[in-house]
Amino acid sequence: MSETTNAATTVQPKMPDVSERGLTAAQVEDRIERGQTNAVTSSTSRSLADIVRANVFTLFNGIILTAMVMVLIAGSWKDAVFGLVIIINTGIGIVTELRAKHTLDKLSILVASDYLVRRDGKDVDVSHNDIVLGDLMWLRSGEQVPADATIVQTWGLELDESMITGESRTVRKNEGDTVYSGSTAVSGMALVHVTAVGAHSYAATLTAQAKVYKKNVSDLNKGINTILKFMTFLVVPLCILLIITQIRTVGGWSAAISSGAWRHAVVSSVAGVVGMVPEGLVLLTSLNFALAAIRLARKNTLVQDLDSVETLARVDCLNLDKTGTITDGGIVYDDFIALPACADKRQAMQALYDLANEESPNGTGRAVLAGLGKQGFTGSAQLERVPFSSARKWSAIAFHGGGVWYMGAPEVLLAGFANQYPDVLAQVNDYANNGMRVLLIAHAAGAVPADFETDPKLEGTAQPVAIVLCSEHIRDDAEPTLAWFREQGVRCRVISGDNPVTVGAIASKVKLTGDRKPVAMDARELPADVDELARVLENVDVLGRVLPEQKKAIVQALHTQQHVVAMTGDGVNDALAIKEADLGIAMGNAAPATKAVAEVVLVDSKFSHLPDVVARGRQVMANMERVASLFLTKTVYSALISFGVVLSMIPFPYLPRHISYIGALTIGAPAFLLALAPNTRRYIPGFLRRVFAFSLPCGIATALSVLLSAWFVPKLMGWNVDGTAHDQLLWRSMCATVLFVMGIYVLARVATPLNSWRGWLVAAFAAAGVIGMFIPFVAHFFAFQLPGGKGLLALGVQIVIATLLFALSVWLFPKFLPKAMRSIISQYKRISKR
């Protein structure tokens, strides 16, 4: 039996007596077997298989694995140590993503409410997912509608359909009316017949439409993919050329095969290939994304798409939904303003309290009760009541001997009075134009009509006695959060389904545009043409009466101006725009459809988390730029050294184990620490151009330094590097040492400024590298044997020459570049100091 059937044993609240019995247990089981339940499959992170597949089967791993197998076949297992990179990279990547998955999945299990359904003539509690097609379900005040349904019987049900329409007003529902998933019952109750569940409900249908695949443009991923394409084009032919060259240095194919020297040729060739592979770059990128997601999760921010962390840094336009973002959807009582006809203010305020004190008051009523309750007012006894109706737009109470009191929409009440009150209407409009919710209190003295409750009507003799002011409750964190975005150069706009005057007034209160008054506009006046819409939006800060399709069009129009757009929202009406945006941000109390399509969910619905979200994205982008510069420099100098070796037909100047040692100390470990360091630099477009502008001069200087050592040192020292193993060992040790020194120079330039912990970082890795060369086990394992006497002097001269080459290359290289490239290099220097 289903677990829902067992819920029948629980104690249920007393509900109205109805004749409908609902589905039988057998009918429920039949619908469950057919899959006609309210469950909707959704995933907030990648599956275990996807995580393993993405981390194991990569181009880099394929190249490294092939090279490792070649070295192992050649019998030099020490030179295959670089293969550990596969295990380490893959292991760290999988473990980190699994940790992120666990954190995100746990965070994404949001509290799900139970619902009361009628089955076999009894009312039972079932979970959201266990509602089935055809169920009879009770909708009570405060509940969100979980599935589409038709009203069977109603007891004053009013719904807030702002999640559907964007308008924050209540709608009274009658028997036979349709209610849609995503709406919220704000007063009354009803018995409804479920007509659509799960993927077939309105909210799920809109989600499916919004979930059409959209490829986000990623500056970081685009840059890394460019490097990958460059590597794929370069590695294979260079590897073949290197093997041919190294075979020739040992006497040709016949001699190499007969003497076994082919093994050394293979190992030498692999040294060039391994150096060209930026094996840690992809790892650190995914690692950075995953760790950023974990850190954000600790602040109740759920990142549903790890790649979206990068997008956070690039956002320059933020579209805000008013309700749920700037305001929390609640209403607060502000003031009671007595009019000239008010004879007794205390009595009028008591009448206001009694008018709001209905059995199931709406949001405005609850705000009035809370506000007056703090002033000591309590409910009166023995009064007759006409409850508030959306159709009438007013409610009324009658005291014995006290006449009739009315509360409602000012324009409706004033239109029903025998006399005209233009001054009152002007006053009401003035308050409304300042974003207030205005109610009017009126009083008709005299006897209470006999049919007061059975045939309610507005007495023409009534007079307006007071204006009641309420307003939407603005989040405490809204103003400082918007100020932060202004300081960071992010343009914020409020896009709402409400009246533009009301929205504009709220935007002024939270200083959306600082000291300048926000420019508000009715969305019904917006042009349909996207290009024209983009021009209009440049001068508009607030848009009201916006339809869901218009929200999407607004995002599209901003895209035509190359803006990176973030969209916040909580309603189903926001779902399409959130999906269209580069970064969709949903509140934790948002409709399921909205949370399903958003990349980021603020679980506790706190707008103040957004600066943390953006700052974390900026950290990832800024640090990955530093890291990518390190890895690409290695790719550049490895490719150039390989070309130099091929052209000059010499043995490769260092072994794979050398590049493993040097890479770990000058790139791998430092890159890991730099990637996770704090960094709040604002995003500047042109990631790949700046990385290349940094890497080319550094890579050229490094390659020239190593090649000059490889070409001229054997002649100066009288070494036979082709035939003598000892001479070859000394020669390769010297070339590797020069490479290490250049690696430290590159690291120092990337870590600029060095007057902080970064300086100590560079010094520590430089010291570790030098000390390691003098530790016998390390020196023997990594084949380091530094020469003495004349050889040590020659090494010193090489280091001096390499230092001069590095300084000249970094200084001269920009001089011969076009003006645009010089600007990019200057830009890199400026931002690297932050």
PDB file of C-alpha atoms in Angstrom, residues 1 18 75 109 114 121 127 148 169 194 214 291 376 462-463 472 508 522 579 592 662 688 792 796 820:
ATOM      1  CA  MET A   1       0.000   0.000   0.000  1.00  0.00           C
ATOM      2  CA  VAL A  18     -19.335  17.495   2.471  1.00  0.00           C
ATOM      3  CA  GLY A  75      61.232   1.048 -19.299  1.00  0.00           C
ATOM      4  CA  ILE A 109      15.763  19.517  -0.058  1.00  0.00           C
ATOM      5  CA  ASP A 114       1.662  18.203   3.336  1.00  0.00           C
ATOM      6  CA  GLY A 121     -14.865   9.706   2.712  1.00  0.00           C
ATOM      7  CA  SER A 127       2.876  14.921   0.647  1.00  0.00           C
ATOM      8  CA  ASP A 148      -4.080  22.570 -11.188  1.00  0.00           C
ATOM      9  CA  ARG A 169      -3.550  41.452  -5.597  1.00  0.00           C
ATOM     10  CA  VAL A 194      -7.317  18.018  -9.140  1.00  0.00           C
ATOM     11  CA  LYS A 214      20.336  27.632 -23.479  1.00  0.00           C
ATOM     12  CA  LEU A 291      34.547  25.163  -3.875  1.00  0.00           C
ATOM     13  CA  GLY A 376      -3.938  48.373  22.638  1.00  0.00           C
ATOM     14  CA  ALA A 462     -22.096  57.730   4.423  1.00  0.00           C
ATOM     15  CA  GLN A 463     -19.206  60.167   4.843  1.00  0.00           C
ATOM     16  CA  GLU A 472       4.552  46.769   1.281  1.00  0.00           C
ATOM     17  CA  SER A 508      12.801  55.731  -4.521  1.00  0.00           C
ATOM     18  CA  ASP A 522       4.329  51.584 -17.838  1.00  0.00           C
ATOM     19  CA  LYS A 579      15.936  31.234 -17.955  1.00  0.00           C
ATOM     20  CA  PRO A 592       8.839  25.462  -7.892  1.00  0.00           C
ATOM     21  CA  ILE A 662      59.656  22.034 -11.934  1.00  0.00           C
ATOM     22  CA  LEU A 688      42.055  35.175 -23.178  1.00  0.00           C
ATOM     23  CA  LEU A 792      79.012  25.882 -11.735  1.00  0.00           C
ATOM     24  CA  GLY A 796      75.759  31.103 -13.028  1.00  0.00           C
ATOM     25  CA  ALA A 820      45.558  47.618 -28.939  1.00  0.00           C
TER      26      ALA A 820
END
